[in-house]
Amino acid sequence: MGDQGFAGFDIHAADARDGAEHVWARMRDQPGLARCSLYGGFHVAARYDDLMTVLMKPDLFASGEGITLPAATVRSPHIPAEVDPPRHRDYRALLTRFLTPGAVRAMEPRVRRLVTELLDRFADRTQVDFVEVFARPLPVHASLDLVGLPPEDAPLLDALVVELHEEVATGVRTGAAARLTDYVTDAVRAAAADPSDRDDLMASIVGGSVAGRPLTLDEQVSMIRLLLIGGFDTTAIALATALWWLAGHPGDLARLRAEPGLIDGFIEEVVRFTSPSTYLRRVATSEVDLGGTRLRPGDQLLAAFGAANRDPAKFDRPDEILLDRKPNPHLGFGAGHHRCVGSFFAKLEMRVAIEELLARYDGFAVDPDRPVRLASGLNQGIASLPLILRR
């Protein structure tokens, strides 16, 4: 089967996010699944119903062979994201009790303190790159606090994660994956040697077991590493998108001030609209029909969350953020077994951030003299947002 007009569809190209909505529309509208020959060849699940089928049938569309495109050769597997059921459940259980809605609510004072500290750092400035000063540092620091790692290590870990994404995209080893693994290994060993009676995420993983046996050191390191990698980019992109939208839609900004109860719905819409976890890889395990295309065992499939979340067959006015969109069954956090385990924590970060930003500033404007920059890769969206702040 040929590429059907998508030969140049490279998610890692520098301009991959520019105009992606038009590519997604073509993919949804064509018969069968779009196909591209890059990275060993892959099909794309761009329609909402097709993607939902993929997510809800992990026995047919597996994660265990890797969720990145191209398949990562520069690191060990991510646990539990790259583990298939039923083993996946045992690993995930070590995380979930710390990330339930109730557990996350108890973290709000810490997150609010972190938000206000970051905002105080640029309180005297009226022009900033919002991603640089806030949208990126917040999830980095919040993730370190969640896991129990020193806040002063935030710049180091942030840089390593950025470099790791480059390694995955290019397949060229720069040492980032190894350095990140070494850092987390040292942290895990230190936690294991700590006699204190701690009951947190790190302790759950260090003392955890699956299938009746203790986790190996490699498994512990993989789980901590994923918690860091998974929380940095996606929340930063969503936060930047929220401010970008409010800067261009003062009516929505005024409405959020007047009706703060709409903030939670606004956050869900931002996640749908931007789909910061834009693409993930799956592999077909047997012959199966999907969206009018026959897949064979071993076929690569790209789960296109951004495309599915803009599907007009599922969402009215999909290219707009509607503050009161209900229902909103978006797939921005995934669905099924692999639904984002940290989704409630990410939404807490965003809600507190928006509340505090609205309390400090009358409005926001995108700086007309500086470009908004979009990131490519698996996590696509705003990577640089020059803002003018009005107190």
mmCIF file of C-alpha atoms in Angstrom:
data_model
loop_
_atom_site.group_PDB
_atom_site.id
_atom_site.type_symbol
_atom_site.label_atom_id
_atom_site.label_comp_id
_atom_site.label_asym_id
_atom_site.label_seq_id
_atom_site.Cartn_x
_atom_site.Cartn_y
_atom_site.Cartn_z
ATOM 1 C CA MET A 1 0.000 0.000 0.000
ATOM 2 C CA GLY A 2 1.356 3.441 -0.894
ATOM 3 C CA ASP A 3 1.641 6.520 1.268
ATOM 4 C CA GLN A 4 -1.604 7.975 -0.140
ATOM 5 C CA GLY A 5 -0.287 11.534 -0.110
ATOM 6 C CA PHE A 6 1.392 11.416 3.312
ATOM 7 C CA ALA A 7 4.945 10.525 2.280
ATOM 8 C CA GLY A 8 6.300 13.660 3.947
ATOM 9 C CA PHE A 9 4.387 13.253 7.197
ATOM 10 C CA ASP A 10 7.268 13.432 9.680
ATOM 11 C CA ILE A 11 6.222 14.244 13.242
ATOM 12 C CA HIS A 12 9.822 15.195 14.075
ATOM 13 C CA ALA A 13 10.230 17.763 11.308
ATOM 14 C CA ALA A 14 10.860 21.262 12.647
ATOM 15 C CA ASP A 15 7.573 22.546 11.199
ATOM 16 C CA ALA A 16 5.500 19.439 11.982
ATOM 17 C CA ARG A 17 2.956 21.303 14.121
ATOM 18 C CA ASP A 18 2.469 24.191 11.696
ATOM 19 C CA GLY A 19 -0.794 23.543 9.877
ATOM 20 C CA ALA A 20 -1.107 20.031 11.290
ATOM 21 C CA GLU A 21 -4.876 20.523 11.561
ATOM 22 C CA HIS A 22 -5.128 20.471 7.755
ATOM 23 C CA VAL A 23 -3.105 17.247 7.522
ATOM 24 C CA TRP A 24 -5.275 15.660 10.207
ATOM 25 C CA ALA A 25 -8.438 16.629 8.318
ATOM 26 C CA ARG A 26 -7.142 14.953 5.157
ATOM 27 C CA MET A 27 -6.289 11.833 7.147
ATOM 28 C CA ARG A 28 -9.746 11.652 8.697
ATOM 29 C CA ASP A 29 -11.509 12.231 5.378
ATOM 30 C CA GLN A 30 -9.733 9.644 3.269
ATOM 31 C CA PRO A 31 -10.950 6.034 3.031
ATOM 32 C CA GLY A 32 -9.032 3.685 5.289
ATOM 33 C CA LEU A 33 -6.094 4.711 7.448
ATOM 34 C CA ALA A 34 -3.443 7.144 6.298
ATOM 35 C CA ARG A 35 -0.066 5.513 5.797
ATOM 36 C CA CYS A 36 3.514 6.807 5.762
ATOM 37 C CA SER A 37 6.703 4.936 4.870
ATOM 38 C CA LEU A 38 8.975 6.817 7.298
ATOM 39 C CA TYR A 39 10.401 5.065 10.362
ATOM 40 C CA GLY A 40 9.803 1.612 8.943
ATOM 41 C CA GLY A 41 6.285 2.440 7.749
ATOM 42 C CA PHE A 42 3.222 3.133 9.880
ATOM 43 C CA HIS A 43 -0.524 3.732 9.664
ATOM 44 C CA VAL A 44 -2.248 6.608 11.470
ATOM 45 C CA ALA A 45 -5.383 6.383 13.626
ATOM 46 C CA ALA A 46 -6.676 9.932 13.095
ATOM 47 C CA ARG A 47 -10.432 9.485 13.558
ATOM 48 C CA TYR A 48 -11.896 9.559 17.048
ATOM 49 C CA ASP A 49 -13.676 6.212 16.816
ATOM 50 C CA ASP A 50 -10.616 4.486 15.386
ATOM 51 C CA LEU A 51 -8.372 5.847 18.108
ATOM 52 C CA MET A 52 -10.841 4.837 20.806
ATOM 53 C CA THR A 53 -10.784 1.293 19.419
ATOM 54 C CA VAL A 54 -6.989 1.277 19.606
ATOM 55 C CA LEU A 55 -6.923 2.541 23.196
ATOM 56 C CA MET A 56 -9.605 0.179 24.464
ATOM 57 C CA LYS A 57 -8.131 -2.966 22.893
ATOM 58 C CA PRO A 58 -4.564 -3.259 24.187
ATOM 59 C CA ASP A 59 -4.594 -6.961 23.333
ATOM 60 C CA LEU A 60 -4.785 -6.018 19.636
ATOM 61 C CA PHE A 61 -2.765 -2.787 19.742
ATOM 62 C CA ALA A 62 0.167 -3.278 22.084
ATOM 63 C CA SER A 63 2.391 -0.801 23.910
ATOM 64 C CA GLY A 64 4.965 -3.352 25.038
ATOM 65 C CA GLU A 65 7.159 -2.917 21.968
ATOM 66 C CA GLY A 66 7.534 0.808 22.614
ATOM 67 C CA ILE A 67 5.296 3.875 22.419
ATOM 68 C CA THR A 68 7.668 6.256 20.642
ATOM 69 C CA LEU A 69 8.044 6.712 16.895
ATOM 70 C CA PRO A 70 10.636 5.775 15.894
ATOM 71 C CA ALA A 71 10.860 2.937 18.378
ATOM 72 C CA ALA A 72 13.383 4.065 20.968
ATOM 73 C CA THR A 73 16.807 2.456 20.738
ATOM 74 C CA VAL A 74 18.523 4.833 23.136
ATOM 75 C CA ARG A 75 16.840 3.856 26.397
ATOM 76 C CA SER A 76 15.273 1.003 28.345
ATOM 77 C CA PRO A 77 11.451 0.614 28.357
ATOM 78 C CA HIS A 78 9.202 3.059 30.190
ATOM 79 C CA ILE A 79 7.234 1.312 32.960
ATOM 80 C CA PRO A 80 4.220 1.075 33.068
ATOM 81 C CA ALA A 81 3.538 2.917 29.777
ATOM 82 C CA GLU A 82 5.372 0.265 27.759
ATOM 83 C CA VAL A 83 3.978 -2.728 29.595
ATOM 84 C CA ASP A 84 0.843 -4.500 28.367
ATOM 85 C CA PRO A 85 -1.979 -5.909 30.512
ATOM 86 C CA PRO A 86 -2.208 -7.801 32.758
ATOM 87 C CA ARG A 87 1.294 -7.000 34.131
ATOM 88 C CA HIS A 88 0.643 -3.324 33.530
ATOM 89 C CA ARG A 89 -1.975 -3.289 36.313
ATOM 90 C CA ASP A 90 0.494 -4.366 39.027
ATOM 91 C CA TYR A 91 2.991 -1.645 38.177
ATOM 92 C CA ARG A 92 0.324 1.042 37.892
ATOM 93 C CA ALA A 93 -1.125 0.106 41.292
ATOM 94 C CA LEU A 94 2.091 1.333 42.912
ATOM 95 C CA LEU A 95 1.317 4.839 41.629
ATOM 96 C CA THR A 96 -2.440 5.255 41.651
ATOM 97 C CA ARG A 97 -3.122 5.715 45.364
ATOM 98 C CA PHE A 98 -0.860 8.781 45.376
ATOM 99 C CA LEU A 99 -2.583 10.284 42.337
ATOM 100 C CA THR A 100 -6.300 9.821 43.092
ATOM 101 C CA PRO A 101 -8.506 12.956 43.143
ATOM 102 C CA GLY A 102 -8.477 12.958 46.935
ATOM 103 C CA ALA A 103 -4.712 12.526 47.224
ATOM 104 C CA VAL A 104 -4.148 15.266 44.669
ATOM 105 C CA ARG A 105 -6.481 17.681 46.478
ATOM 106 C CA ALA A 106 -4.300 17.315 49.560
ATOM 107 C CA MET A 107 -1.333 18.557 47.491
ATOM 108 C CA GLU A 108 -3.006 21.852 46.589
ATOM 109 C CA PRO A 109 -1.309 23.991 49.275
ATOM 110 C CA ARG A 110 2.125 22.840 48.098
ATOM 111 C CA VAL A 111 1.273 23.453 44.450
ATOM 112 C CA ARG A 112 -0.167 26.900 45.213
ATOM 113 C CA ARG A 113 2.955 27.850 47.144
ATOM 114 C CA LEU A 114 5.085 26.746 44.192
ATOM 115 C CA VAL A 115 2.913 28.724 41.751
ATOM 116 C CA THR A 116 3.151 31.929 43.782
ATOM 117 C CA GLU A 117 6.916 31.549 44.231
ATOM 118 C CA LEU A 118 7.389 31.232 40.473
ATOM 119 C CA LEU A 119 5.091 34.190 39.763
ATOM 120 C CA ASP A 120 6.960 36.322 42.301
ATOM 121 C CA ARG A 121 10.188 35.800 40.365
ATOM 122 C CA PHE A 122 8.954 37.917 37.443
ATOM 123 C CA ALA A 123 6.477 40.147 39.296
ATOM 124 C CA ASP A 124 8.288 43.310 38.180
ATOM 125 C CA ARG A 125 8.290 42.376 34.464
ATOM 126 C CA THR A 126 5.640 43.161 31.876
ATOM 127 C CA GLN A 127 7.182 41.233 28.971
ATOM 128 C CA VAL A 128 8.167 37.584 29.374
ATOM 129 C CA ASP A 129 8.449 34.317 27.526
ATOM 130 C CA PHE A 130 5.662 32.653 29.470
ATOM 131 C CA VAL A 131 6.968 29.160 28.759
ATOM 132 C CA GLU A 132 10.468 30.024 29.953
ATOM 133 C CA VAL A 133 9.485 31.778 33.187
ATOM 134 C CA PHE A 134 6.418 29.805 34.227
ATOM 135 C CA ALA A 135 4.743 27.183 32.023
ATOM 136 C CA ARG A 136 7.854 25.011 31.888
ATOM 137 C CA PRO A 137 9.303 25.530 35.399
ATOM 138 C CA LEU A 138 5.983 24.801 37.126
ATOM 139 C CA PRO A 139 5.516 21.170 36.025
ATOM 140 C CA VAL A 140 9.238 20.499 36.373
ATOM 141 C CA HIS A 141 9.277 21.679 39.998
ATOM 142 C CA ALA A 142 5.884 20.105 40.741
ATOM 143 C CA SER A 143 7.024 16.731 39.392
ATOM 144 C CA LEU A 144 10.178 16.841 41.500
ATOM 145 C CA ASP A 145 8.094 17.685 44.566
ATOM 146 C CA LEU A 146 5.688 14.854 43.759
ATOM 147 C CA VAL A 147 8.480 12.297 43.482
ATOM 148 C CA GLY A 148 10.553 13.708 46.341
ATOM 149 C CA LEU A 149 13.606 14.977 44.457
ATOM 150 C CA PRO A 150 15.569 18.154 45.322
ATOM 151 C CA PRO A 151 14.132 21.327 43.719
ATOM 152 C CA GLU A 152 17.617 22.625 42.986
ATOM 153 C CA ASP A 153 18.014 19.782 40.465
ATOM 154 C CA ALA A 154 15.183 21.140 38.295
ATOM 155 C CA PRO A 155 17.396 22.853 35.658
ATOM 156 C CA LEU A 156 19.579 19.760 35.289
ATOM 157 C CA LEU A 157 16.658 17.364 34.874
ATOM 158 C CA ASP A 158 14.773 19.686 32.552
ATOM 159 C CA ALA A 159 17.778 19.919 30.252
ATOM 160 C CA LEU A 160 18.255 16.148 30.294
ATOM 161 C CA VAL A 161 14.623 15.515 29.344
ATOM 162 C CA VAL A 162 14.830 17.981 26.446
ATOM 163 C CA GLU A 163 17.999 16.290 25.219
ATOM 164 C CA LEU A 164 16.440 12.848 25.648
ATOM 165 C CA HIS A 165 13.612 13.810 23.286
ATOM 166 C CA GLU A 166 16.243 14.734 20.710
ATOM 167 C CA GLU A 167 17.883 11.340 21.179
ATOM 168 C CA VAL A 168 14.612 9.523 20.571
ATOM 169 C CA ALA A 169 13.808 11.630 17.498
ATOM 170 C CA THR A 170 17.206 11.183 15.874
ATOM 171 C CA GLY A 171 18.413 7.872 17.290
ATOM 172 C CA VAL A 172 21.754 9.566 17.917
ATOM 173 C CA ARG A 173 23.089 8.990 21.402
ATOM 174 C CA THR A 174 24.201 12.150 23.183
ATOM 175 C CA GLY A 175 24.393 10.549 26.604
ATOM 176 C CA ALA A 176 21.209 12.210 27.909
ATOM 177 C CA ALA A 177 19.377 8.921 28.463
ATOM 178 C CA ALA A 178 22.339 7.471 30.323
ATOM 179 C CA ARG A 179 22.825 10.593 32.465
ATOM 180 C CA LEU A 180 19.137 10.733 33.378
ATOM 181 C CA THR A 181 19.172 7.033 34.261
ATOM 182 C CA ASP A 182 22.298 7.505 36.390
ATOM 183 C CA TYR A 183 20.686 10.427 38.238
ATOM 184 C CA VAL A 184 17.494 8.489 38.988
ATOM 185 C CA THR A 185 19.483 5.377 39.958
ATOM 186 C CA ASP A 186 21.379 7.379 42.565
ATOM 187 C CA ALA A 187 18.108 8.845 43.884
ATOM 188 C CA VAL A 188 16.471 5.414 44.123
ATOM 189 C CA ARG A 189 19.465 3.948 45.935
ATOM 190 C CA ALA A 190 19.487 6.872 48.357
ATOM 191 C CA ALA A 191 15.786 6.375 49.072
ATOM 192 C CA ALA A 192 16.292 2.656 49.620
ATOM 193 C CA ALA A 193 19.061 3.385 52.117
ATOM 194 C CA ASP A 194 16.983 6.011 53.958
ATOM 195 C CA PRO A 195 15.691 4.510 57.218
ATOM 196 C CA SER A 196 12.999 7.168 57.644
ATOM 197 C CA ASP A 197 9.398 6.028 57.713
ATOM 198 C CA ARG A 198 8.254 7.744 54.504
ATOM 199 C CA ASP A 199 4.991 7.027 52.719
ATOM 200 C CA ASP A 200 5.245 8.650 49.339
ATOM 201 C CA LEU A 201 5.555 7.820 45.664
ATOM 202 C CA MET A 202 9.283 7.157 45.842
ATOM 203 C CA ALA A 203 8.861 4.831 48.808
ATOM 204 C CA SER A 204 6.005 2.981 47.095
ATOM 205 C CA ILE A 205 8.187 2.282 44.079
ATOM 206 C CA VAL A 206 11.370 1.478 46.014
ATOM 207 C CA GLY A 207 9.492 -0.917 48.291
ATOM 208 C CA GLY A 208 7.091 -2.160 45.637
ATOM 209 C CA SER A 209 6.523 -5.608 44.227
ATOM 210 C CA VAL A 210 4.858 -7.143 41.178
ATOM 211 C CA ALA A 211 3.776 -10.742 40.648
ATOM 212 C CA GLY A 212 4.898 -11.572 44.170
ATOM 213 C CA ARG A 213 8.491 -10.335 43.779
ATOM 214 C CA PRO A 214 10.224 -7.056 44.618
ATOM 215 C CA LEU A 215 10.832 -4.615 41.797
ATOM 216 C CA THR A 216 14.310 -4.737 40.338
ATOM 217 C CA LEU A 217 16.455 -1.619 40.440
ATOM 218 C CA ASP A 218 15.960 -1.193 36.684
ATOM 219 C CA GLU A 219 12.180 -1.309 37.127
ATOM 220 C CA GLN A 220 12.270 1.236 39.947
ATOM 221 C CA VAL A 221 14.429 3.586 37.918
ATOM 222 C CA SER A 222 12.180 3.240 34.871
ATOM 223 C CA MET A 223 9.050 4.151 36.833
ATOM 224 C CA ILE A 224 10.595 7.247 38.417
ATOM 225 C CA ARG A 225 12.095 8.334 35.127
ATOM 226 C CA LEU A 226 8.718 8.090 33.389
ATOM 227 C CA LEU A 227 7.048 10.207 36.076
ATOM 228 C CA LEU A 228 9.546 12.963 35.286
ATOM 229 C CA ILE A 229 9.468 12.686 31.511
ATOM 230 C CA GLY A 230 5.686 12.371 31.354
ATOM 231 C CA GLY A 231 4.964 15.463 33.394
ATOM 232 C CA PHE A 232 7.338 18.087 32.000
ATOM 233 C CA ASP A 233 6.380 18.738 28.364
ATOM 234 C CA THR A 234 2.683 17.998 28.368
ATOM 235 C CA THR A 235 1.622 20.251 31.232
ATOM 236 C CA ALA A 236 3.878 23.056 29.987
ATOM 237 C CA ILE A 237 2.278 22.910 26.529
ATOM 238 C CA ALA A 238 -1.235 22.924 27.999
ATOM 239 C CA LEU A 239 -0.499 25.896 30.269
ATOM 240 C CA ALA A 240 1.013 27.868 27.411
ATOM 241 C CA THR A 241 -1.988 27.110 25.212
ATOM 242 C CA ALA A 242 -4.386 28.272 27.935
ATOM 243 C CA LEU A 243 -2.670 31.671 28.182
ATOM 244 C CA TRP A 244 -2.328 31.973 24.410
ATOM 245 C CA TRP A 245 -6.079 31.430 24.049
ATOM 246 C CA LEU A 246 -7.006 33.879 26.802
ATOM 247 C CA ALA A 247 -4.662 36.501 25.327
ATOM 248 C CA GLY A 248 -6.538 36.287 22.047
ATOM 249 C CA HIS A 249 -10.036 35.934 23.529
ATOM 250 C CA PRO A 250 -10.601 38.613 26.179
ATOM 251 C CA GLY A 251 -14.287 37.708 26.325
ATOM 252 C CA ASP A 252 -13.415 34.241 27.578
ATOM 253 C CA LEU A 253 -10.972 35.766 30.045
ATOM 254 C CA ALA A 254 -13.704 38.044 31.427
ATOM 255 C CA ARG A 255 -16.096 35.128 31.639
ATOM 256 C CA LEU A 256 -13.614 33.006 33.623
ATOM 257 C CA ARG A 257 -13.230 35.897 36.074
ATOM 258 C CA ALA A 258 -16.981 36.214 36.454
ATOM 259 C CA GLU A 259 -17.595 32.460 36.585
ATOM 260 C CA PRO A 260 -14.546 30.749 38.126
ATOM 261 C CA GLY A 261 -16.505 27.508 38.179
ATOM 262 C CA LEU A 262 -15.801 27.313 34.447
ATOM 263 C CA ILE A 263 -12.046 26.955 34.976
ATOM 264 C CA ASP A 264 -12.160 23.167 35.284
ATOM 265 C CA GLY A 265 -14.092 22.873 32.026
ATOM 266 C CA PHE A 266 -11.702 25.311 30.374
ATOM 267 C CA ILE A 267 -8.780 23.100 31.368
ATOM 268 C CA GLU A 268 -10.426 20.034 29.838
ATOM 269 C CA GLU A 269 -11.026 22.009 26.637
ATOM 270 C CA VAL A 270 -7.435 23.182 26.509
ATOM 271 C CA VAL A 271 -6.234 19.591 26.815
ATOM 272 C CA ARG A 272 -8.614 18.509 24.038
ATOM 273 C CA PHE A 273 -7.720 21.423 21.804
ATOM 274 C CA THR A 274 -3.963 21.179 22.122
ATOM 275 C CA SER A 275 -3.513 17.427 22.815
ATOM 276 C CA PRO A 276 -0.012 17.927 24.227
ATOM 277 C CA SER A 277 0.628 14.189 24.112
ATOM 278 C CA THR A 278 0.026 14.420 20.386
ATOM 279 C CA TYR A 279 1.221 11.052 19.102
ATOM 280 C CA LEU A 280 2.045 7.635 20.559
ATOM 281 C CA ARG A 281 2.999 4.379 18.888
ATOM 282 C CA ARG A 282 1.212 1.042 19.059
ATOM 283 C CA VAL A 283 1.933 -2.277 17.326
ATOM 284 C CA ALA A 284 -0.727 -4.632 15.954
ATOM 285 C CA THR A 285 -0.558 -8.074 17.555
ATOM 286 C CA SER A 286 -2.751 -9.939 15.037
ATOM 287 C CA GLU A 287 -4.673 -9.409 11.824
ATOM 288 C CA VAL A 288 -7.315 -6.803 12.491
ATOM 289 C CA ASP A 289 -9.475 -4.361 10.565
ATOM 290 C CA LEU A 290 -9.270 -0.756 11.704
ATOM 291 C CA GLY A 291 -10.962 2.134 9.959
ATOM 292 C CA GLY A 292 -11.284 0.228 6.705
ATOM 293 C CA THR A 293 -7.661 -0.951 6.616
ATOM 294 C CA ARG A 294 -6.424 -4.480 7.222
ATOM 295 C CA LEU A 295 -3.499 -4.501 9.643
ATOM 296 C CA ARG A 296 -1.146 -7.435 10.088
ATOM 297 C CA PRO A 297 0.862 -8.567 13.113
ATOM 298 C CA GLY A 298 3.825 -6.258 13.659
ATOM 299 C CA ASP A 299 2.342 -3.304 11.767
ATOM 300 C CA GLN A 300 3.144 0.018 13.404
ATOM 301 C CA LEU A 301 0.256 2.339 14.210
ATOM 302 C CA LEU A 302 0.548 5.986 15.183
ATOM 303 C CA ALA A 303 -2.174 7.003 17.647
ATOM 304 C CA ALA A 304 -2.895 10.609 16.624
ATOM 305 C CA PHE A 305 -4.536 12.180 19.677
ATOM 306 C CA GLY A 306 -4.419 15.676 18.194
ATOM 307 C CA ALA A 307 -6.310 14.540 15.109
ATOM 308 C CA ALA A 308 -8.935 12.558 17.020
ATOM 309 C CA ASN A 309 -9.590 15.425 19.431
ATOM 310 C CA ARG A 310 -10.338 17.710 16.456
ATOM 311 C CA ASP A 311 -12.675 15.190 14.766
ATOM 312 C CA PRO A 312 -15.845 17.083 13.712
ATOM 313 C CA ALA A 313 -17.738 13.782 13.765
ATOM 314 C CA LYS A 314 -17.326 13.847 17.561
ATOM 315 C CA PHE A 315 -16.917 17.518 18.513
ATOM 316 C CA ASP A 316 -18.919 20.525 17.366
ATOM 317 C CA ARG A 317 -16.654 23.446 16.400
ATOM 318 C CA PRO A 318 -13.555 21.324 17.129
ATOM 319 C CA ASP A 319 -11.051 24.060 16.275
ATOM 320 C CA GLU A 320 -12.360 26.359 19.019
ATOM 321 C CA ILE A 321 -12.098 26.262 22.797
ATOM 322 C CA LEU A 322 -15.617 26.383 24.227
ATOM 323 C CA LEU A 323 -15.657 27.147 27.949
ATOM 324 C CA ASP A 324 -18.853 25.229 28.569
ATOM 325 C CA ARG A 325 -18.416 22.277 26.187
ATOM 326 C CA LYS A 326 -20.445 19.413 27.651
ATOM 327 C CA PRO A 327 -19.997 16.557 27.319
ATOM 328 C CA ASN A 328 -16.325 16.617 26.482
ATOM 329 C CA PRO A 329 -15.139 13.025 25.961
ATOM 330 C CA HIS A 330 -11.707 14.079 24.736
ATOM 331 C CA LEU A 331 -8.758 11.712 24.566
ATOM 332 C CA GLY A 332 -6.135 14.222 25.649
ATOM 333 C CA PHE A 333 -5.278 12.047 28.656
ATOM 334 C CA GLY A 334 -5.768 8.821 26.724
ATOM 335 C CA ALA A 335 -8.324 6.172 27.635
ATOM 336 C CA GLY A 336 -8.463 2.627 28.920
ATOM 337 C CA HIS A 337 -5.583 0.871 30.704
ATOM 338 C CA HIS A 338 -2.998 3.469 29.756
ATOM 339 C CA ARG A 339 -4.974 6.606 30.597
ATOM 340 C CA CYS A 340 -2.565 9.179 32.027
ATOM 341 C CA VAL A 341 -1.988 8.242 35.664
ATOM 342 C CA GLY A 342 -1.031 11.823 36.518
ATOM 343 C CA SER A 343 -4.016 13.557 34.904
ATOM 344 C CA PHE A 344 -5.538 14.793 38.170
ATOM 345 C CA PHE A 345 -2.199 16.216 39.253
ATOM 346 C CA ALA A 346 -1.725 17.987 35.914
ATOM 347 C CA LYS A 347 -5.202 19.500 36.167
ATOM 348 C CA LEU A 348 -4.476 20.693 39.704
ATOM 349 C CA GLU A 349 -1.332 22.470 38.478
ATOM 350 C CA MET A 350 -3.277 24.147 35.689
ATOM 351 C CA ARG A 351 -6.230 25.194 37.851
ATOM 352 C CA VAL A 352 -4.078 26.749 40.560
ATOM 353 C CA ALA A 353 -1.908 28.462 37.954
ATOM 354 C CA ILE A 354 -4.902 29.992 36.171
ATOM 355 C CA GLU A 355 -6.481 31.121 39.438
ATOM 356 C CA GLU A 356 -3.303 32.873 40.551
ATOM 357 C CA LEU A 357 -2.638 34.426 37.137
ATOM 358 C CA LEU A 358 -6.168 35.853 37.009
ATOM 359 C CA ALA A 359 -5.701 37.250 40.502
ATOM 360 C CA ARG A 360 -2.490 39.075 39.526
ATOM 361 C CA TYR A 361 -3.135 40.296 36.002
ATOM 362 C CA ASP A 362 -5.901 42.196 34.252
ATOM 363 C CA GLY A 363 -5.035 40.704 30.906
ATOM 364 C CA PHE A 364 -2.479 39.202 28.571
ATOM 365 C CA ALA A 365 -1.415 39.902 25.010
ATOM 366 C CA VAL A 366 0.862 38.000 22.678
ATOM 367 C CA ASP A 367 3.878 40.170 21.905
ATOM 368 C CA PRO A 368 3.465 41.100 18.208
ATOM 369 C CA ASP A 369 7.217 41.620 17.773
ATOM 370 C CA ARG A 370 8.278 38.148 18.894
ATOM 371 C CA PRO A 371 7.202 34.833 17.338
ATOM 372 C CA VAL A 372 5.297 32.058 19.066
ATOM 373 C CA ARG A 373 7.327 28.882 18.573
ATOM 374 C CA LEU A 374 5.810 25.396 18.265
ATOM 375 C CA ALA A 375 7.529 22.146 19.235
ATOM 376 C CA SER A 376 7.558 19.049 17.037
ATOM 377 C CA GLY A 377 7.891 15.402 18.023
ATOM 378 C CA LEU A 378 5.587 13.221 20.083
ATOM 379 C CA ASN A 379 4.511 16.136 22.304
ATOM 380 C CA GLN A 380 3.587 19.059 20.062
ATOM 381 C CA GLY A 381 2.422 22.546 20.914
ATOM 382 C CA ILE A 382 3.603 25.928 22.120
ATOM 383 C CA ALA A 383 7.252 25.876 23.202
ATOM 384 C CA SER A 384 7.788 29.649 23.378
ATOM 385 C CA LEU A 385 5.079 32.213 24.152
ATOM 386 C CA PRO A 386 6.152 35.899 24.332
ATOM 387 C CA LEU A 387 3.518 37.636 26.445
ATOM 388 C CA ILE A 388 2.795 41.189 27.501
ATOM 389 C CA LEU A 389 1.362 41.166 31.033
ATOM 390 C CA ARG A 390 -1.094 43.783 32.298
ATOM 391 C CA ARG A 391 -1.298 44.016 36.063
#
